[in-house]
mmCIF file of C-alpha atoms in Angstrom:
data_model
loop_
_atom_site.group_PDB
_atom_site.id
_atom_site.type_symbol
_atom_site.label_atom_id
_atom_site.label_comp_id
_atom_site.label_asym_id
_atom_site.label_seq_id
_atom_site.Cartn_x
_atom_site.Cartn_y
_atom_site.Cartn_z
ATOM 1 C CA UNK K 2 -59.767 165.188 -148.012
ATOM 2 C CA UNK K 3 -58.232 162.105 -147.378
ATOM 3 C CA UNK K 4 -57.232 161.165 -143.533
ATOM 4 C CA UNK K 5 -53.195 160.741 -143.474
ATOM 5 C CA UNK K 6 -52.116 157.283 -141.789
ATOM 6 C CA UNK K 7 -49.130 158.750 -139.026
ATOM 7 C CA UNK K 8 -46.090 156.644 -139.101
ATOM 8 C CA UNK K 9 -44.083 156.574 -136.111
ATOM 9 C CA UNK K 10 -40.071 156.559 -136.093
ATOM 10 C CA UNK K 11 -38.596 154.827 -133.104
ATOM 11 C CA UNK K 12 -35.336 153.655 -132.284
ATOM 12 C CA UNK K 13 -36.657 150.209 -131.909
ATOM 13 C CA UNK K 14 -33.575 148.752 -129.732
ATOM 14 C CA UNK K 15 -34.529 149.726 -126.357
ATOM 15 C CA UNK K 16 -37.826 150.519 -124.932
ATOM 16 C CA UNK K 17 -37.943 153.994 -123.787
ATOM 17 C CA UNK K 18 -39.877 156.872 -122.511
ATOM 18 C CA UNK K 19 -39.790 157.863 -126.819
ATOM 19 C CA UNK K 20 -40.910 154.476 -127.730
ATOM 20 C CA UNK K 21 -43.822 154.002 -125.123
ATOM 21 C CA UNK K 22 -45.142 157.309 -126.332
ATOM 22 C CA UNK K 23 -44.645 156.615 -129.755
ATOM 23 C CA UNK K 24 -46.480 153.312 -129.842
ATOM 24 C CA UNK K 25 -49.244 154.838 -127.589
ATOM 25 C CA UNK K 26 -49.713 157.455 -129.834
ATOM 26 C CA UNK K 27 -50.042 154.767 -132.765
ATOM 27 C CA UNK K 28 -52.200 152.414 -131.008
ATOM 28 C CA UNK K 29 -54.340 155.596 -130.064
ATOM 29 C CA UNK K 30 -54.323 157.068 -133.671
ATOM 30 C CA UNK K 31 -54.811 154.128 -135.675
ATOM 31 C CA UNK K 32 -50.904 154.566 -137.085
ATOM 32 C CA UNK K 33 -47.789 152.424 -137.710
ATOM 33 C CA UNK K 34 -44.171 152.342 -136.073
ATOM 34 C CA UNK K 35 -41.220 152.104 -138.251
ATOM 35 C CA UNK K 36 -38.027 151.176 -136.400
ATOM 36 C CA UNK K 37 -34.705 152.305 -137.420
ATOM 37 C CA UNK K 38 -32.833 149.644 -135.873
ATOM 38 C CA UNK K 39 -33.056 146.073 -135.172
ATOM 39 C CA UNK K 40 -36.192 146.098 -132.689
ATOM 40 C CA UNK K 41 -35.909 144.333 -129.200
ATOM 41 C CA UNK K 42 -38.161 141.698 -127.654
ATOM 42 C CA UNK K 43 -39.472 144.159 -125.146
ATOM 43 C CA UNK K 44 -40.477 146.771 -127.709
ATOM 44 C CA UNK K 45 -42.066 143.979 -130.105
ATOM 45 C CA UNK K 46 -44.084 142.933 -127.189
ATOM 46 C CA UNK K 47 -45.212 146.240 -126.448
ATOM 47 C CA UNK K 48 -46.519 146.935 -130.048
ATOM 48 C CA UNK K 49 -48.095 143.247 -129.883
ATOM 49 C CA UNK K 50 -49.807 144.530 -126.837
ATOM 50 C CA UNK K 51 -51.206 147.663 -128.221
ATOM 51 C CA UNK K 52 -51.802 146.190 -131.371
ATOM 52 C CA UNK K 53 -49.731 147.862 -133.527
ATOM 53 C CA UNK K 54 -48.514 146.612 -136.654
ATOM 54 C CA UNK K 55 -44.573 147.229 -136.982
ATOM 55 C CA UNK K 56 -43.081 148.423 -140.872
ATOM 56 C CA UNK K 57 -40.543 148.195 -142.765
ATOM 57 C CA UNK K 58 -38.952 151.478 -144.721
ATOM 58 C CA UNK K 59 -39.656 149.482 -147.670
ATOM 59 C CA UNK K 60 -43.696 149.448 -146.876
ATOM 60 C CA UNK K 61 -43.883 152.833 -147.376
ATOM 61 C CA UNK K 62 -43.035 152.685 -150.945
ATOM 62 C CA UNK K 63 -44.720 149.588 -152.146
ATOM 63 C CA UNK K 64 -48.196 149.587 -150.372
ATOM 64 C CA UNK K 65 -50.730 151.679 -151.612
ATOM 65 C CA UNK K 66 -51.989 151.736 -148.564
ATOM 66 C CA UNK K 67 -49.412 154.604 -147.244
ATOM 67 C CA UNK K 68 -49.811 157.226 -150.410
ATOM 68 C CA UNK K 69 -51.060 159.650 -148.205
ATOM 69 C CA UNK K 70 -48.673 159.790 -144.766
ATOM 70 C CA UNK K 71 -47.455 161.246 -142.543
ATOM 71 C CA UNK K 72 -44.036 160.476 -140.527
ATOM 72 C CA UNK K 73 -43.233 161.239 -137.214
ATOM 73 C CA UNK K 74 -40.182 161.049 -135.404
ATOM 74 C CA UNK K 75 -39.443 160.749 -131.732
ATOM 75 C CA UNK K 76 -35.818 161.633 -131.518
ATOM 76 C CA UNK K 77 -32.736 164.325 -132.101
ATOM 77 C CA UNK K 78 -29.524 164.240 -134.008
ATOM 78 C CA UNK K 79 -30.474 160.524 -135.196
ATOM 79 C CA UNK K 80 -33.577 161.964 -137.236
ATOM 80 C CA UNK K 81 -31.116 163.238 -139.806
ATOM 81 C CA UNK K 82 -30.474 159.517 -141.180
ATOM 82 C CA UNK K 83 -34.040 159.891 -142.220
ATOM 83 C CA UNK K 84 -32.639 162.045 -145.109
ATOM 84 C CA UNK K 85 -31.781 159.345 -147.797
ATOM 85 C CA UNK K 86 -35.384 157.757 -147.106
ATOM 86 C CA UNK K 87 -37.082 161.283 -147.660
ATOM 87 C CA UNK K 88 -35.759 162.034 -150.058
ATOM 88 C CA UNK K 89 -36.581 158.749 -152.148
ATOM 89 C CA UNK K 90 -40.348 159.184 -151.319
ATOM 90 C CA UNK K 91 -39.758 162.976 -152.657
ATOM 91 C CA UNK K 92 -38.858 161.089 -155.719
ATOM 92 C CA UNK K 93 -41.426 158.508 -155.661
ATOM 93 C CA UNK K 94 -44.130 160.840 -154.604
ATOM 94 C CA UNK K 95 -43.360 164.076 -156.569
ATOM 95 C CA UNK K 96 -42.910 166.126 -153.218
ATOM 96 C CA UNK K 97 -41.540 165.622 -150.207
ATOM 97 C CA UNK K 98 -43.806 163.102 -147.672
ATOM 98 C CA UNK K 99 -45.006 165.705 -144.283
ATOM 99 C CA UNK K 100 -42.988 165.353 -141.453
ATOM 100 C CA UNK K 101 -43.099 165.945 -137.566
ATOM 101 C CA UNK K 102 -40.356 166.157 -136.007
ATOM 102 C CA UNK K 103 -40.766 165.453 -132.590
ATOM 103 C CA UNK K 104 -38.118 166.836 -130.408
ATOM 104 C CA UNK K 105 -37.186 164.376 -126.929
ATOM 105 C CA UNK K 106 -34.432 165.991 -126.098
ATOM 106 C CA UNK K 107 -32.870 169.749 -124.645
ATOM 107 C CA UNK K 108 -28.955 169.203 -125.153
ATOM 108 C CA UNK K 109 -28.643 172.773 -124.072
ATOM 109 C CA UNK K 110 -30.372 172.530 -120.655
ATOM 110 C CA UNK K 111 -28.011 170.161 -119.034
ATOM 111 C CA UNK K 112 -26.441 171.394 -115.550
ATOM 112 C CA UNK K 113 -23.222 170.986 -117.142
ATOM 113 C CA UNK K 114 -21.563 173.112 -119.583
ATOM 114 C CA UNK K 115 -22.569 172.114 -123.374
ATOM 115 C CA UNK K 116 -19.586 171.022 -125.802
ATOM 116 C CA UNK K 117 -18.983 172.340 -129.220
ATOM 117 C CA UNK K 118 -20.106 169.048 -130.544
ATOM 118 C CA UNK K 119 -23.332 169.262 -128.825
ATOM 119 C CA UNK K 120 -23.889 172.976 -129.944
ATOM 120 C CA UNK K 121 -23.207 172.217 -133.472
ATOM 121 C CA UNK K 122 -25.333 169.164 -133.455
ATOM 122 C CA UNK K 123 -28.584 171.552 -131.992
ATOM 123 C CA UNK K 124 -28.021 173.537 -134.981
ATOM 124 C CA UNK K 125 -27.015 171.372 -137.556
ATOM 125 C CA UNK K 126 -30.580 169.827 -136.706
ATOM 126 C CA UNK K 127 -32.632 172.851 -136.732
ATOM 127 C CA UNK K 128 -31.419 173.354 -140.354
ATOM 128 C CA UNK K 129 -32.486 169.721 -141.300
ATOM 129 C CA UNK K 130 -36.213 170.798 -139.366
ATOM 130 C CA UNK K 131 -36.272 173.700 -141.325
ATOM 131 C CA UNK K 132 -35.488 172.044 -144.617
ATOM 132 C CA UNK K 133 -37.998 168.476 -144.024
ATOM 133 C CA UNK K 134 -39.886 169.252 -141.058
ATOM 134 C CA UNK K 135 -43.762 170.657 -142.084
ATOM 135 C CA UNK K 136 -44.349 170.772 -138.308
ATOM 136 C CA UNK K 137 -42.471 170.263 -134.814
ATOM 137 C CA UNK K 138 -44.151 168.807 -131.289
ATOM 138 C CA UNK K 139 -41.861 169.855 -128.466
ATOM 139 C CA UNK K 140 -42.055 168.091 -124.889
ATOM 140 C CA UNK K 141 -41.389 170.926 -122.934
ATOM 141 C CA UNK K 142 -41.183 174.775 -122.920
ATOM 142 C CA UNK K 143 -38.107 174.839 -122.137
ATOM 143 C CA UNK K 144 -37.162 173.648 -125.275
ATOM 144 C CA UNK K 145 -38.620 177.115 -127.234
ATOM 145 C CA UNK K 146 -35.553 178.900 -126.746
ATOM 146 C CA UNK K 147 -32.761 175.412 -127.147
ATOM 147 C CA UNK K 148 -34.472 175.436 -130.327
ATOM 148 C CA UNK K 149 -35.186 178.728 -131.151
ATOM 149 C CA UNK K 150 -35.053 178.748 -135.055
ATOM 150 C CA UNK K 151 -37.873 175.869 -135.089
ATOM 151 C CA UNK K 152 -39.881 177.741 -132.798
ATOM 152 C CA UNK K 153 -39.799 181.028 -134.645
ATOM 153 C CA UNK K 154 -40.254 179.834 -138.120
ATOM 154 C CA UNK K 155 -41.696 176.604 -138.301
ATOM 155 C CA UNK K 156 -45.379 175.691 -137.004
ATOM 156 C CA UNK K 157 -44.958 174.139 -133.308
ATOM 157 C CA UNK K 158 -46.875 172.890 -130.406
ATOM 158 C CA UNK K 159 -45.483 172.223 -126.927
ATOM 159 C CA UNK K 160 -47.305 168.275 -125.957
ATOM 160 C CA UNK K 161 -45.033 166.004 -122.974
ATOM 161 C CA UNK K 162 -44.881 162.262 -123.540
ATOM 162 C CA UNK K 163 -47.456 160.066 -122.430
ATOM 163 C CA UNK K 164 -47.654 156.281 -121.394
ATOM 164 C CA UNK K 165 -50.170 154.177 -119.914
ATOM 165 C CA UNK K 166 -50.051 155.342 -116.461
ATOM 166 C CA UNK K 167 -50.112 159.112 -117.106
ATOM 167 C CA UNK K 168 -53.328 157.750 -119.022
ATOM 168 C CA UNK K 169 -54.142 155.973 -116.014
ATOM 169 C CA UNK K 170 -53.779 157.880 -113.076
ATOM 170 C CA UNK K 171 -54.366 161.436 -112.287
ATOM 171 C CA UNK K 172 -53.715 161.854 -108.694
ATOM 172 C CA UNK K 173 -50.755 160.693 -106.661
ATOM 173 C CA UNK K 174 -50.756 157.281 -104.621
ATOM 174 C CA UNK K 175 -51.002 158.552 -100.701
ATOM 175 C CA UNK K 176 -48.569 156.447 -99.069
ATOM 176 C CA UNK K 177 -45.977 153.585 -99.818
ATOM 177 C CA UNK K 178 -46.299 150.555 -97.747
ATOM 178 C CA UNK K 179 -43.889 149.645 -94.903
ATOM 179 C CA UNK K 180 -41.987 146.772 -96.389
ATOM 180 C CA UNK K 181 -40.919 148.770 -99.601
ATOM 181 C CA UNK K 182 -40.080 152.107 -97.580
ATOM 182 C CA UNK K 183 -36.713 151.801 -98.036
ATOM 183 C CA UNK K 184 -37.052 150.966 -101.707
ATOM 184 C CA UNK K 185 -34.977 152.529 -104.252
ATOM 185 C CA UNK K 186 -34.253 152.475 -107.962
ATOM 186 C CA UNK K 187 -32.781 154.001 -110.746
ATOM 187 C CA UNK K 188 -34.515 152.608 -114.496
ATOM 188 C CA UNK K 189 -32.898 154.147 -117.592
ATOM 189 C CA UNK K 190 -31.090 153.406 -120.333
ATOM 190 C CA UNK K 191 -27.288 152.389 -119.601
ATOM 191 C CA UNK K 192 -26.059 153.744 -122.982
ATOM 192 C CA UNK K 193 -23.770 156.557 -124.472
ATOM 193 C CA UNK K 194 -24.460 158.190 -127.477
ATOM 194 C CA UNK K 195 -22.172 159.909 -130.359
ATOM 195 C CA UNK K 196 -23.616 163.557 -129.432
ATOM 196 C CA UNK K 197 -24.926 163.331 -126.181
ATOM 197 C CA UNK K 198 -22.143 161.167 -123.954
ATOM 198 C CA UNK K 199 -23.572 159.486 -121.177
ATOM 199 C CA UNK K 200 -26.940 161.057 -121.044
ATOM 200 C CA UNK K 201 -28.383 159.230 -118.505
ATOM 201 C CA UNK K 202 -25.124 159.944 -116.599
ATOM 202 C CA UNK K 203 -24.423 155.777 -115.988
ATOM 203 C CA UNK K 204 -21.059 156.505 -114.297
ATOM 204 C CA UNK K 205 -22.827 158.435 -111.346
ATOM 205 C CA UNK K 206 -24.369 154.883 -110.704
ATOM 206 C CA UNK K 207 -21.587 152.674 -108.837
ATOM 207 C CA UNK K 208 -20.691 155.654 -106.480
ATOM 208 C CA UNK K 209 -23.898 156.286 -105.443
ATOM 209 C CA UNK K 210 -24.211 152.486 -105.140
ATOM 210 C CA UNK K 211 -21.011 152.344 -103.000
ATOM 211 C CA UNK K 212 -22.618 155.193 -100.753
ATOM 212 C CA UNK K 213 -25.361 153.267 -100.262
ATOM 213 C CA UNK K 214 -23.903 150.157 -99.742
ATOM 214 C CA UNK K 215 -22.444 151.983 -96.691
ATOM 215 C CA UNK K 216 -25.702 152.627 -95.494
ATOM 216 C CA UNK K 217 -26.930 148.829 -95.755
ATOM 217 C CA UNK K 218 -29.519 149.698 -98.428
ATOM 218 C CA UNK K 219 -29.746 148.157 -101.974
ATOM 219 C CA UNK K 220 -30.555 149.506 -105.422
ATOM 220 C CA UNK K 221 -32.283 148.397 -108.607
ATOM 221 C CA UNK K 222 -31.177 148.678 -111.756
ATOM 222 C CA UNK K 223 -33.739 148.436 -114.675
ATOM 223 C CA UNK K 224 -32.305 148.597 -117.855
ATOM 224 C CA UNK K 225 -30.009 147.699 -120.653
ATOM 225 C CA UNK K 226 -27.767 149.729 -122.821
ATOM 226 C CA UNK K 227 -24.077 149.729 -124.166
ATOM 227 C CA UNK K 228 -22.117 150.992 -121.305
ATOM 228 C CA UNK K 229 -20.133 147.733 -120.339
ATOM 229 C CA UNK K 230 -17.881 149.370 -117.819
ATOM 230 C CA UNK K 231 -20.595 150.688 -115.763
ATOM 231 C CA UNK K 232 -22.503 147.190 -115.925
ATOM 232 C CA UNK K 233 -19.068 145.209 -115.163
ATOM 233 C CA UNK K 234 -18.795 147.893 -112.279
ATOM 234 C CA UNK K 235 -21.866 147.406 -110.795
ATOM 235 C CA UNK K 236 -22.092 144.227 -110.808
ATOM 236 C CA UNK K 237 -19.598 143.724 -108.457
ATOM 237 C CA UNK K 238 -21.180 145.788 -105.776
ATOM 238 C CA UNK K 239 -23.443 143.246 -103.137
ATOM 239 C CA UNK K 240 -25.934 145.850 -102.659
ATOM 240 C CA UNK K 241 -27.068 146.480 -106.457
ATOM 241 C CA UNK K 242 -29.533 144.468 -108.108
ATOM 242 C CA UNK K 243 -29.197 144.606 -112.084
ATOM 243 C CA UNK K 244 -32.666 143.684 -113.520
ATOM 244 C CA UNK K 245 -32.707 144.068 -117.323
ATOM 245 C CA UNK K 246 -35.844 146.140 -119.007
ATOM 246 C CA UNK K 247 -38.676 144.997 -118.067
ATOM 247 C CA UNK K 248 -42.692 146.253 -119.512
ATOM 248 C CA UNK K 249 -43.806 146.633 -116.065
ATOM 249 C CA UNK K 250 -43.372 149.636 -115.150
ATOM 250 C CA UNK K 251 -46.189 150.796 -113.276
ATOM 251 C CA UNK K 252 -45.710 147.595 -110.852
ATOM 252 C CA UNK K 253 -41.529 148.566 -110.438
ATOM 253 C CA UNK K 254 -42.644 151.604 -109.448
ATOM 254 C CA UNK K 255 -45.563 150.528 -107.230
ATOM 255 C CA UNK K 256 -42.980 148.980 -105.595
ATOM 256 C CA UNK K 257 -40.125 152.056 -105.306
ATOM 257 C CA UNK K 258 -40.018 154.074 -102.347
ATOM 258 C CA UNK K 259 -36.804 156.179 -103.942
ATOM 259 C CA UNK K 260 -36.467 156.976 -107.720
ATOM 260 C CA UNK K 261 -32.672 158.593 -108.546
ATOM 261 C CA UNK K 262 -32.588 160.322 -112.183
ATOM 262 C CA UNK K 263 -29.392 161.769 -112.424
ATOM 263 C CA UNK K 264 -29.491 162.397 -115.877
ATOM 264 C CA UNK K 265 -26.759 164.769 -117.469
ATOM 265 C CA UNK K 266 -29.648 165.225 -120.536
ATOM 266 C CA UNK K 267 -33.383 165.628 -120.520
ATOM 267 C CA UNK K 268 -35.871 166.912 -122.684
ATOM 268 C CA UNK K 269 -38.674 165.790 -120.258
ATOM 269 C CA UNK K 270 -38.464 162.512 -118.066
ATOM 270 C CA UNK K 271 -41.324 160.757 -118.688
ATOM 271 C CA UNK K 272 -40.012 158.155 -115.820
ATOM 272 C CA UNK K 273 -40.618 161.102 -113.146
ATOM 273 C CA UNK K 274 -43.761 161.742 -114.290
ATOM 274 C CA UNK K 275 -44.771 158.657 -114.017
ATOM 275 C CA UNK K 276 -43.260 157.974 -110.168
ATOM 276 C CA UNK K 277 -44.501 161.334 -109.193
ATOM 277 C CA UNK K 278 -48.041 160.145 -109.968
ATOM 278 C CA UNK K 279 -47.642 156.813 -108.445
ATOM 279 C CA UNK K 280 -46.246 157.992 -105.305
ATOM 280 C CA UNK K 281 -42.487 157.590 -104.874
ATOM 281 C CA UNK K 282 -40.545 160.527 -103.782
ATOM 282 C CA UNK K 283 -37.969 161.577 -107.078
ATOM 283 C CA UNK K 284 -34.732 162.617 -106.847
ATOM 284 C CA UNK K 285 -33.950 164.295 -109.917
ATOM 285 C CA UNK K 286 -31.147 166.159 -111.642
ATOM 286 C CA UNK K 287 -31.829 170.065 -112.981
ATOM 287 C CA UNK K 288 -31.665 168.617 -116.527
ATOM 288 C CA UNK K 289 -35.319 167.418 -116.206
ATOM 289 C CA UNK K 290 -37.700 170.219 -117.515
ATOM 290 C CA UNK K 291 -39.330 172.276 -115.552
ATOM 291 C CA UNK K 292 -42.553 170.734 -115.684
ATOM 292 C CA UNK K 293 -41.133 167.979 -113.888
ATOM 293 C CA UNK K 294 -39.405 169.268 -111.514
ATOM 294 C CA UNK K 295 -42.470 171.380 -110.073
ATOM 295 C CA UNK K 296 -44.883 167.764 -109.581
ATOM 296 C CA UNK K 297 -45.508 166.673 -106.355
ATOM 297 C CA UNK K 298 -42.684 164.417 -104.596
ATOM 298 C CA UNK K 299 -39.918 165.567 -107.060
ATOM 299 C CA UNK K 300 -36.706 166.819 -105.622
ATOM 300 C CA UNK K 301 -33.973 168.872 -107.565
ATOM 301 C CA UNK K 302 -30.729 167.736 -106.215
ATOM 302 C CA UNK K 303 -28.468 170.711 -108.079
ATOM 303 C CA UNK K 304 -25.043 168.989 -106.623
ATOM 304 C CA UNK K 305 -23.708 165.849 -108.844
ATOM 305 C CA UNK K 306 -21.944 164.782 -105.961
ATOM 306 C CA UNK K 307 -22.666 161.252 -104.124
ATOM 307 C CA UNK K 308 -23.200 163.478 -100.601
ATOM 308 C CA UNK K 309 -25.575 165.357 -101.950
ATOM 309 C CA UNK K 310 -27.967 162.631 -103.083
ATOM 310 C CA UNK K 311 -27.314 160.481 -100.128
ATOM 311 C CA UNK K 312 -28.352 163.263 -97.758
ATOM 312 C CA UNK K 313 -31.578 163.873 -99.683
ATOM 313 C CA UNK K 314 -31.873 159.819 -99.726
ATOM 314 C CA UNK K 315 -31.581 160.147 -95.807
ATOM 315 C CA UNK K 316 -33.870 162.377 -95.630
ATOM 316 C CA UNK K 317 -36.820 160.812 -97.540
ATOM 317 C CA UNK K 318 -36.353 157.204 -95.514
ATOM 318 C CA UNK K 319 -39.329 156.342 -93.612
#
């Protein structure tokens, strides 16, 4: 039997934890990346990098070379703009292309209440997996029961992200030196979505900035997105340093004493992962799953309040 050639779906404007592990995944598997939107410097360089070759939707219809693929997406609610371009290779195929739906995101397990909108959305999307999906990769356990009608009737397997320092390393670094122990950062995308709001939870930022402005320690910020008001905000604060995205993440974090994820919405937090193996204590919100929150130097702060992270900041300070 001929081997399928995996195409990977990616957002394409941002570079993050979806994206790295898509384009790992492709350099890894010998496959292609097919952004939806307009792709960003940072995520060009990063498939220059791992050498792989970036599509077009239009590729998959007029190169012979992808009569026998395989698509697989990396996202939630968005994957359901894949319809029109399914369909159309149902047509130009004779049956419907395999797809694997890869699901990033748990809009049910955030630690605050979920909306109508966001209920509808989780099922609304199950029905589109159950209609195009031929198989579904899920980043955590947790998700099993958010998306119970994949997991009962579709084929599934539970596999987190990776990047290339959970390739990398497999133990934690011992001990952060002195002149970056009060080192702390928050990287993330600065965005709000449609479905989802503000699922990094942006606004949290300048508060806990102003806390710890108090305190006479700084913050940086590393990332992009399209929440201006939180960028115009923090900008104005002395203590906060906003640093764009940047592809080095391993040294940022080599160099973090403090990580803060205070995301309203997680479906795993690759970011943790990767701070918890590299030695920087995480301060994390319950929405991370629970494989993350059980590593070594994560800390579930349940409270969204500023007092509550600055107390577990204090705490941590060498």
């Amino acid at each position: 039997m001929e081997q399928k050639i995996a195409v990977y779906i990616i957002n394409g404007s941002s570079l993050g934890g979806g994206e790295m592990d898509s384009i790992l995944r492709a350099s890894m598997h010998g496959g292609f990346v097919l952004p939806l939107q307009a792709i960003s410097v940072n995520v060009r360089k990063l498939c220059d990098r791992m050498c792989v070759q970036v599509l077009e939707a239009k590729d998959l219809f007029h190169d012979t070379h992808f009569k026998n693929v395989v698509i697989k997406s990396s996202g939630f609610f968005r994957d359901l703009t894949l319809s029109p371009m399914l369909l159309a290779l149902a047509v130009h195929k004779r049956k419907l292309p395999d797809l694997e739906i890869g699901v990033h995101c748990d809009p049910l397990s955030s630690p605050i209440s979920s909306t109508f909108k966001i209920r509808l959305a989780t099922f609304i999307y199950q029905i589109f997996g159950l209609i195009f999906a031929s198989r579904v990769r899920f980043v955590s356990v947790r998700q099993l029961k958010t998306f119970s009608l994949l997991s009962k009737l579709k084929r599934h397997y539970v596999d987190p992200p990776c990047s290339m320092i959970t390739k990398k390393y497999r133990g934690t670094v011992s001990v952060k030196s002195g002149e970056i122990a009060n080192s702390i950062a928050f990287i993330g995308r600065l965005s709000s979505s449609a479905i989802l709001g503000d699922a990094k939870n942006s606004k949290f930022l300048p508060e806990l900035s102003q806390a710890l402005s108090a305190m006479n320690l700084t913050i940086d910020i590393f990332g992009g997105g399209n929440q201006d008001s939180v960028m115009a905000s923090l900008s104005k604060l002395d203590n906060v340093r906003l640093n764009g995205e940047s592809l080095d993440v391993e040294g940022l974090l080599l160099r973090t004493s403090i990580l803060v994820v205070p995301s309203n919405h997680e479906g795993y937090c690759l970011i943790a992962r990767e701070a918890s193996l590299l030695g920087s204590i995480v301060l994390v919100s319950p929405a991370v799953a629970p494989e993350i929150q059980a590593l070594p130097n994560v800390v579930v702060v349940r409270e969204m309040e500023t007092t509550s992270w600055i107390q577990e900041i204090r705490k941590h300070l060498q």
